[in-house]
PDB file of N, CA and C in Angstrom:
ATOM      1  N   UNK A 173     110.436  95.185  94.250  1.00  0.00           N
ATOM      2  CA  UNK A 173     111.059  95.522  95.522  1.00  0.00           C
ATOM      3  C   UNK A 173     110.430  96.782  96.105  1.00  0.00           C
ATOM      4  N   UNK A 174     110.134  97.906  95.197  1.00  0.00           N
ATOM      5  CA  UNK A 174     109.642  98.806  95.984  1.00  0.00           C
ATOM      6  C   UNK A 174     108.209  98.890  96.179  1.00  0.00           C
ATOM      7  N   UNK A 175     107.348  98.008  95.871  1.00  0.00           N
ATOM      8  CA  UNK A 175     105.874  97.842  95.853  1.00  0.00           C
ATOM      9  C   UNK A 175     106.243  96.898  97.431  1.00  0.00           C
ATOM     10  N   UNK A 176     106.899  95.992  97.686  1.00  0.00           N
ATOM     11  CA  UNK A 176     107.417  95.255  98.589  1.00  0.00           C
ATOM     12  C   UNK A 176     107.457  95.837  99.915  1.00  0.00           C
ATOM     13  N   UNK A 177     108.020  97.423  99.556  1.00  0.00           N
ATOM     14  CA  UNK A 177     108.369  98.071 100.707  1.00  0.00           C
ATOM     15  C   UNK A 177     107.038  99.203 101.251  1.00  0.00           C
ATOM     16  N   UNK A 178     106.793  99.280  99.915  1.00  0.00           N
ATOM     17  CA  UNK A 178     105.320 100.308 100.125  1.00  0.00           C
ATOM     18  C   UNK A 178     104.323  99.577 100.769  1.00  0.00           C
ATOM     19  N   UNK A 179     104.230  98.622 100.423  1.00  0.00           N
ATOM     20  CA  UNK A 179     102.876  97.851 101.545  1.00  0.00           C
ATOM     21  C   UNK A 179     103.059  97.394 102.419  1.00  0.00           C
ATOM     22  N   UNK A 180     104.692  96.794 102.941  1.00  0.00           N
ATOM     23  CA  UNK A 180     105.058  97.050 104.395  1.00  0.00           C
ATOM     24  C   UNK A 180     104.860  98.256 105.362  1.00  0.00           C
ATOM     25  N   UNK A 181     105.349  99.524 104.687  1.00  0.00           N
ATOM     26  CA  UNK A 181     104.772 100.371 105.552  1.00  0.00           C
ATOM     27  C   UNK A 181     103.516 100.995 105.699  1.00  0.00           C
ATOM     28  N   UNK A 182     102.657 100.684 104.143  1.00  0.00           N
ATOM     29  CA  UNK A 182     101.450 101.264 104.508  1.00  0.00           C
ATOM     30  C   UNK A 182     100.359  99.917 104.259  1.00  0.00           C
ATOM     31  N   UNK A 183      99.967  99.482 105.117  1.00  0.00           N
ATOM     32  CA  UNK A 183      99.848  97.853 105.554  1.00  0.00           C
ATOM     33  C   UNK A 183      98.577  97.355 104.912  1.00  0.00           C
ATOM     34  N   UNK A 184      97.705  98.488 105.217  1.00  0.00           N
ATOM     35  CA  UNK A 184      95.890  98.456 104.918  1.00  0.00           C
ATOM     36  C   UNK A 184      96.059  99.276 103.445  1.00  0.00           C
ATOM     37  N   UNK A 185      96.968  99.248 103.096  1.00  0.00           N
ATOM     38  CA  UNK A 185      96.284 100.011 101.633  1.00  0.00           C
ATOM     39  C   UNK A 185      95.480  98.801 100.619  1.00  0.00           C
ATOM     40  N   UNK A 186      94.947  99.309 100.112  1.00  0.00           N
ATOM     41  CA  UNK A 186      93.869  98.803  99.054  1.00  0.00           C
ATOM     42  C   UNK A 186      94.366  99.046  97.824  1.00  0.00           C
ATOM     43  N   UNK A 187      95.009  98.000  96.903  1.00  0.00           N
ATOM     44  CA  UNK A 187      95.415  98.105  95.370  1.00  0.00           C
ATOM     45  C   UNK A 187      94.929  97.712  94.623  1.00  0.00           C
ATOM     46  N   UNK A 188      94.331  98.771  93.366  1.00  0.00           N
ATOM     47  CA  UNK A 188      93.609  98.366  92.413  1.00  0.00           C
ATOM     48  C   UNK A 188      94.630  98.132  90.926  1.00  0.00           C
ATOM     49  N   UNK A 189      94.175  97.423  90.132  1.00  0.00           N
ATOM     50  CA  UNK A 189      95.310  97.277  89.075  1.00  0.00           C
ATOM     51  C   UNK A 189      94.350  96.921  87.674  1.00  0.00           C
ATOM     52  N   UNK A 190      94.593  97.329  86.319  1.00  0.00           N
ATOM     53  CA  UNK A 190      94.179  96.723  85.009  1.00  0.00           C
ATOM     54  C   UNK A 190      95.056  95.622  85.048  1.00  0.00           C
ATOM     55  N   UNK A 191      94.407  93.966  85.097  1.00  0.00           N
ATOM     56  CA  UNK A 191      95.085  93.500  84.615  1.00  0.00           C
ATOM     57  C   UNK A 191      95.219  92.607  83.020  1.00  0.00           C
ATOM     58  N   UNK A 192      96.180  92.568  82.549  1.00  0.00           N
ATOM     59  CA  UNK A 192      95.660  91.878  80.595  1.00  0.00           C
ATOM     60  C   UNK A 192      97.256  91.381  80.517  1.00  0.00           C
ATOM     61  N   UNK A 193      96.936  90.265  80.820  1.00  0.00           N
ATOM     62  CA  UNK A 193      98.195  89.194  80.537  1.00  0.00           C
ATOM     63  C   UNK A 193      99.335  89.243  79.164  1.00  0.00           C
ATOM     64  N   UNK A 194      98.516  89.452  78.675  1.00  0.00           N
ATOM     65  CA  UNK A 194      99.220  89.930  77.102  1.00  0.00           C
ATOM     66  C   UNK A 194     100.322  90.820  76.506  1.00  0.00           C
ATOM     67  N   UNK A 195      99.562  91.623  77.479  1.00  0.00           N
ATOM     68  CA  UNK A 195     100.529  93.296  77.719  1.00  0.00           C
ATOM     69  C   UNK A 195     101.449  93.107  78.789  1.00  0.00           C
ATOM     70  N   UNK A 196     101.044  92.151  79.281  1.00  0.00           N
ATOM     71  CA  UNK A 196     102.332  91.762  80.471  1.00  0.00           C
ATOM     72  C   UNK A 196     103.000  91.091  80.094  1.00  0.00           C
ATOM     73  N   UNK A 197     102.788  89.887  79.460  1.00  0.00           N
ATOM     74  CA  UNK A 197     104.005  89.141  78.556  1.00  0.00           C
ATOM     75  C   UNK A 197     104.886  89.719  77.696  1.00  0.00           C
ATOM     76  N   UNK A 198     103.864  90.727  76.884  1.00  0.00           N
ATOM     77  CA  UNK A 198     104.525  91.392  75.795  1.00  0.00           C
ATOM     78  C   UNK A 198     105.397  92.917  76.434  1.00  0.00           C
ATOM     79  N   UNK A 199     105.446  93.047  77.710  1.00  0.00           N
ATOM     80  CA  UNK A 199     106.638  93.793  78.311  1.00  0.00           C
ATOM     81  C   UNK A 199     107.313  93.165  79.048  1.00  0.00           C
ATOM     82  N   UNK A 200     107.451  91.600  79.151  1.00  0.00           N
ATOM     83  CA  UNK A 200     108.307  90.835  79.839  1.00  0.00           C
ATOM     84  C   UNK A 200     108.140  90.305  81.275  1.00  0.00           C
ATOM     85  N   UNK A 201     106.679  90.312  81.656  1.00  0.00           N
ATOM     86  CA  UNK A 201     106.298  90.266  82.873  1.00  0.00           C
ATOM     87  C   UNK A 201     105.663  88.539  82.893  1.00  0.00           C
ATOM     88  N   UNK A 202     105.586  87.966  83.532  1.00  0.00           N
ATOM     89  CA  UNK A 202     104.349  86.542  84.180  1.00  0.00           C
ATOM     90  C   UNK A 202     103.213  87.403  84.443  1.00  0.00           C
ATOM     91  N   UNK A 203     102.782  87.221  84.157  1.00  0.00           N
ATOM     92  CA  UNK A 203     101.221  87.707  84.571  1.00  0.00           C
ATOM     93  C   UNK A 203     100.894  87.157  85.773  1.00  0.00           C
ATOM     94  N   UNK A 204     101.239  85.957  85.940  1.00  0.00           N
ATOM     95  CA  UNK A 204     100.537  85.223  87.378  1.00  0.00           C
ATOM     96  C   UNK A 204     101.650  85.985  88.540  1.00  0.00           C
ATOM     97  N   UNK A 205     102.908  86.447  88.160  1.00  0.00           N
ATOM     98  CA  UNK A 205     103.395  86.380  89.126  1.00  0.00           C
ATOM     99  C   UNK A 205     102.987  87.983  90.207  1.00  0.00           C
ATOM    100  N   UNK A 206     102.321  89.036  89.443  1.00  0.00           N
ATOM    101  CA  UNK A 206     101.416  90.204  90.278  1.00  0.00           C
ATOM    102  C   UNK A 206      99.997  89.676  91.099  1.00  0.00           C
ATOM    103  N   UNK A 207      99.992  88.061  90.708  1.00  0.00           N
ATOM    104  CA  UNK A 207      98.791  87.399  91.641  1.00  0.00           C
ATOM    105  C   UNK A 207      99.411  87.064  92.747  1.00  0.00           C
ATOM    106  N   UNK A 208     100.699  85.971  92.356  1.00  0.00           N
ATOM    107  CA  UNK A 208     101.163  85.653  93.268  1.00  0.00           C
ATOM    108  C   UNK A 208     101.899  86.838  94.507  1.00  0.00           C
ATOM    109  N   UNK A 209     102.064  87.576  94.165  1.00  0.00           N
ATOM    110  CA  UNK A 209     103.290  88.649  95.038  1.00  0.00           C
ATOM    111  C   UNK A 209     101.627  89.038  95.607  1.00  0.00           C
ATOM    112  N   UNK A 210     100.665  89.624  95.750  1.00  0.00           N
ATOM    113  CA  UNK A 210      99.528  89.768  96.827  1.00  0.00           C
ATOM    114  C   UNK A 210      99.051  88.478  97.185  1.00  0.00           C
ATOM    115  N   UNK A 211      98.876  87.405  96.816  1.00  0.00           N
ATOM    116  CA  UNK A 211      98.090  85.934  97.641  1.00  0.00           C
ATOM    117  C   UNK A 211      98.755  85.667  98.356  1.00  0.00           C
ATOM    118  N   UNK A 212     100.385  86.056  98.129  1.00  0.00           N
ATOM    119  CA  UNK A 212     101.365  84.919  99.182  1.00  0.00           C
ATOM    120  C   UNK A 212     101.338  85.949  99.976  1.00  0.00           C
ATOM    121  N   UNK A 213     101.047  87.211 100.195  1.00  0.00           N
ATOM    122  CA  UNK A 213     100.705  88.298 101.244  1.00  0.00           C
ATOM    123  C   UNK A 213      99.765  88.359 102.198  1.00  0.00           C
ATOM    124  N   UNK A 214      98.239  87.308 101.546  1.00  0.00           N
ATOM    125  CA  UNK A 214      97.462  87.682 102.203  1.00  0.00           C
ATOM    126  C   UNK A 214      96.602  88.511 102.023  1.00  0.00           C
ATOM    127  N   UNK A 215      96.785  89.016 100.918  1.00  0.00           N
ATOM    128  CA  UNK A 215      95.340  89.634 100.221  1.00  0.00           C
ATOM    129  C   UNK A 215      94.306  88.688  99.754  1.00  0.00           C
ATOM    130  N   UNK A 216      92.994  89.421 100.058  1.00  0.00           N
ATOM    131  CA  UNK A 216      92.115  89.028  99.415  1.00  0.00           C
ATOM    132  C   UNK A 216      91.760  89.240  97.818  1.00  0.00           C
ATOM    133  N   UNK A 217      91.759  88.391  96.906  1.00  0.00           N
ATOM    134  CA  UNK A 217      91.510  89.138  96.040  1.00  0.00           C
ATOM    135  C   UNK A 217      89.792  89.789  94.932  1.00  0.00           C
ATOM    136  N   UNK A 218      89.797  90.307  94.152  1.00  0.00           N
ATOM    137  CA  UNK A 218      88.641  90.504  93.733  1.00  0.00           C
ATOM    138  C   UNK A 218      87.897  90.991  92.197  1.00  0.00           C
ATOM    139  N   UNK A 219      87.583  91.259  91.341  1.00  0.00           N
ATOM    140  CA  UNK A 219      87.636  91.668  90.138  1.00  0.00           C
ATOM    141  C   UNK A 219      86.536  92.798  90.287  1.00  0.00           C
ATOM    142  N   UNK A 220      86.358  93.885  89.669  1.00  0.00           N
ATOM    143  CA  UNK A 220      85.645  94.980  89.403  1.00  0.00           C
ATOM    144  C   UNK A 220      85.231  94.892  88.570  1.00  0.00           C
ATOM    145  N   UNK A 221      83.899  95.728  88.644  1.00  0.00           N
ATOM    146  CA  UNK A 221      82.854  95.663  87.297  1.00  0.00           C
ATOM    147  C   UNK A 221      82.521  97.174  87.928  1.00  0.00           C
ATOM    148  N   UNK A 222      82.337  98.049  86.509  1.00  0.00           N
ATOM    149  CA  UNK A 222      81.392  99.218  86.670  1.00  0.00           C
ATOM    150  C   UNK A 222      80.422  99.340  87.070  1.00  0.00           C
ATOM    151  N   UNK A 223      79.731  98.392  87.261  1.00  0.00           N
ATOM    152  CA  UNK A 223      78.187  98.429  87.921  1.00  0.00           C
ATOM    153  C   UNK A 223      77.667  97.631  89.274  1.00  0.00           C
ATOM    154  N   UNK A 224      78.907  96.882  89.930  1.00  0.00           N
ATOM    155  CA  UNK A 224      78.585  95.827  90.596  1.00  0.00           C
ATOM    156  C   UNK A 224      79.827  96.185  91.686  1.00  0.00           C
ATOM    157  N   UNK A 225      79.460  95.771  92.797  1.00  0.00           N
ATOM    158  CA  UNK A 225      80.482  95.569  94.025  1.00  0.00           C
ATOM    159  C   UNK A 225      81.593  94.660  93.943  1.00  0.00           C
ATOM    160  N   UNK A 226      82.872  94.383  94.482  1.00  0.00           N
ATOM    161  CA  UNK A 226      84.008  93.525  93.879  1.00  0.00           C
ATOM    162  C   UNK A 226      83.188  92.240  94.224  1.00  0.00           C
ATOM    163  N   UNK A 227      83.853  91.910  93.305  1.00  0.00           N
ATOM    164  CA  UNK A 227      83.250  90.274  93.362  1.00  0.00           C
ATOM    165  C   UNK A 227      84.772  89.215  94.117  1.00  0.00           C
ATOM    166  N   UNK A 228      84.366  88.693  95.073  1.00  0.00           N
ATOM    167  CA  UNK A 228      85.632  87.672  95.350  1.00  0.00           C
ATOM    168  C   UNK A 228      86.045  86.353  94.368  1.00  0.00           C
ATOM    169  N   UNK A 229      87.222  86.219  93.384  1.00  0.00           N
ATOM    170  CA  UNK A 229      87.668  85.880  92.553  1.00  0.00           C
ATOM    171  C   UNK A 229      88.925  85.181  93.676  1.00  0.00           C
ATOM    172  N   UNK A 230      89.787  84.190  92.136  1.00  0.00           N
ATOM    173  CA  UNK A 230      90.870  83.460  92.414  1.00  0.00           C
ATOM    174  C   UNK A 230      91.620  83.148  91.030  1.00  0.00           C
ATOM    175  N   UNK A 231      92.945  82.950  91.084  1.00  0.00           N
ATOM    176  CA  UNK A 231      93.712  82.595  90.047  1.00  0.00           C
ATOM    177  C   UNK A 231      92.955  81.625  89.043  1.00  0.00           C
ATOM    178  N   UNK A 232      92.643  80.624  89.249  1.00  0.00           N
ATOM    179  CA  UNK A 232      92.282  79.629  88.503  1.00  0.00           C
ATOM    180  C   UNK A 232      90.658  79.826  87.412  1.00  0.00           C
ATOM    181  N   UNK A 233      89.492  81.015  88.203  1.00  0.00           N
ATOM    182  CA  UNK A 233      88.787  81.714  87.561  1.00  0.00           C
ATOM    183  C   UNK A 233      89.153  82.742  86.812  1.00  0.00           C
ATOM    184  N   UNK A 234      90.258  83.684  86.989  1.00  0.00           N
ATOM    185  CA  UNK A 234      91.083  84.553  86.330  1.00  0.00           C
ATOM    186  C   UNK A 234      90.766  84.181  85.034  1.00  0.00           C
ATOM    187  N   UNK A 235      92.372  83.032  85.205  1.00  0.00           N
ATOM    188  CA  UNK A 235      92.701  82.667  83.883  1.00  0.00           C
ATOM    189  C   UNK A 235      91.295  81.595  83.059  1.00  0.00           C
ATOM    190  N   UNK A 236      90.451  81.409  83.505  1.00  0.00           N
ATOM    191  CA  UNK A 236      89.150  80.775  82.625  1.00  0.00           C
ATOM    192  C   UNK A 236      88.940  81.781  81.883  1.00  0.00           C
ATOM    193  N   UNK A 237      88.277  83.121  82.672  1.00  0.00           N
ATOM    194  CA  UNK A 237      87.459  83.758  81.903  1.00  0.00           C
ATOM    195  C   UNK A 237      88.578  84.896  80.898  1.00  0.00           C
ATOM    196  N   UNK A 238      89.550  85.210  81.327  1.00  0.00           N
ATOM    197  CA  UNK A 238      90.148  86.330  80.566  1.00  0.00           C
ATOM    198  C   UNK A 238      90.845  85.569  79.167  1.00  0.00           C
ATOM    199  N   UNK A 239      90.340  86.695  77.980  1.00  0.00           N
ATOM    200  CA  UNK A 239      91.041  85.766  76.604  1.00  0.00           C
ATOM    201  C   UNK A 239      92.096  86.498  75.859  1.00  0.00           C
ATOM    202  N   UNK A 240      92.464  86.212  75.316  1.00  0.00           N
ATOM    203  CA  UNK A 240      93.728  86.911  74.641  1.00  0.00           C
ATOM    204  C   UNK A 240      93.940  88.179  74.881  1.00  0.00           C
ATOM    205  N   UNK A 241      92.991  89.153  74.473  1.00  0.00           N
ATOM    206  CA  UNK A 241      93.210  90.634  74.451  1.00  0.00           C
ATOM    207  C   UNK A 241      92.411  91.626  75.793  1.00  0.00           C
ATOM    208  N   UNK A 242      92.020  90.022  76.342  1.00  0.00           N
ATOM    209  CA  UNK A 242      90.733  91.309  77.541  1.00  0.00           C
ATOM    210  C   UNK A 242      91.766  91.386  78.183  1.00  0.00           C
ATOM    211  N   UNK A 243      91.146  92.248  79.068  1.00  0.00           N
ATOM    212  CA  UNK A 243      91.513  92.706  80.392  1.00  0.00           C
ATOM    213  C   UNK A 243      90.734  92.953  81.530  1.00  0.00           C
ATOM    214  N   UNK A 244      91.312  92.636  82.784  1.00  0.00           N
ATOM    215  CA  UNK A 244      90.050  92.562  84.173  1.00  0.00           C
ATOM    216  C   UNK A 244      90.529  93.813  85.008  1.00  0.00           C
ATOM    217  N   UNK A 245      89.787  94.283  85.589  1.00  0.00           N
ATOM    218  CA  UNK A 245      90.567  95.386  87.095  1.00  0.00           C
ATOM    219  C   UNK A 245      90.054  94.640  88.232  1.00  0.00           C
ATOM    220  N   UNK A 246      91.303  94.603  88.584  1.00  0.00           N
ATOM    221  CA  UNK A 246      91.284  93.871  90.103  1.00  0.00           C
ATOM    222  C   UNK A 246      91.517  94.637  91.077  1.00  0.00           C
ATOM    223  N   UNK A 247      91.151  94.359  92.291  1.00  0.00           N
ATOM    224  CA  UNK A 247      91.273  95.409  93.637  1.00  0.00           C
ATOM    225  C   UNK A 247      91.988  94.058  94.604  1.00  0.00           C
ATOM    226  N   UNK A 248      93.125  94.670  95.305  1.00  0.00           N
ATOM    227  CA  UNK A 248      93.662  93.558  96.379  1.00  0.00           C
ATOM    228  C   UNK A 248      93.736  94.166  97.868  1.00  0.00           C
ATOM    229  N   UNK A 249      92.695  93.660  98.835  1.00  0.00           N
ATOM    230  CA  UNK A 249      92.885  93.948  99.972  1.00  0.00           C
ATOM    231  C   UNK A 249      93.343  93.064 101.367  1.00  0.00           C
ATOM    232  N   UNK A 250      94.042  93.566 101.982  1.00  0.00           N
ATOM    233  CA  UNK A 250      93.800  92.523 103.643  1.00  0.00           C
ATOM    234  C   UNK A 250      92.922  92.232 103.752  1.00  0.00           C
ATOM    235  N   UNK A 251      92.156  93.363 104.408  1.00  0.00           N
ATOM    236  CA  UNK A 251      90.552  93.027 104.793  1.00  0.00           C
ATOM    237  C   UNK A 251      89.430  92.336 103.798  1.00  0.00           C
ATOM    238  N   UNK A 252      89.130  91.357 104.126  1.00  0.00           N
ATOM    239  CA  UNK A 252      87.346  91.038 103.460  1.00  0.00           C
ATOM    240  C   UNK A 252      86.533  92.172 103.219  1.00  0.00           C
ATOM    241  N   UNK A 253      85.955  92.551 101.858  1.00  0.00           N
ATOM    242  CA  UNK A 253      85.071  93.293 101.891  1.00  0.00           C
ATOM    243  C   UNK A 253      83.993  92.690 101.931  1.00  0.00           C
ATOM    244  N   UNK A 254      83.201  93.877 101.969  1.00  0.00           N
ATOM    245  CA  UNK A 254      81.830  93.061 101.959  1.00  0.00           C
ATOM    246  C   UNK A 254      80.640  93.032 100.613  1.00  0.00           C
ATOM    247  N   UNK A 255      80.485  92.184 100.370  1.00  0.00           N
ATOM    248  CA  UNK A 255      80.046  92.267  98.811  1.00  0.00           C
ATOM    249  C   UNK A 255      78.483  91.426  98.914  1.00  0.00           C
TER     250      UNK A 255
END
């Protein structure tokens, strides 16, 4: 609810997040459902790499490549970047 309200008022912000499904289950969370609460918004989404520009990603590549214990950082924006 209050992430809900924070990006209503600040509209263009850009959110980056660790995400590792595991650690989200294992504190009681869906993992898909921090995908879903930005896609059904209208973010674009994207995965980060230390060496590389965001790459444009989607749920269904997510969950291919991430395995039990990894973890990805994702960035979620309105705008298209440019990559």
């Amino acid at each position: 609810e209050g992430m809900r309200k924070t990006l209503e008022q600040f509209s263009d912000a850009v959110v980056c997040i660790e995400y590792c499904p595991r650690a989200m289950y294992e504190l009681g969370f869906e993992p898909v459902g921090i995908l879903d609460f930005f896609l059904s918004r209208g973010y674009y989404l994207y995965s980060l790499s230390g060496s590389t520009m965001p790459t444009p990603t989607d749920r269904a590549v997510l969950q291919s490549k991430i395995r039990d214990n990894e973890y990805v950082d994702l960035l979620f924006s309105k705008r298209a970047l440019s990559t």
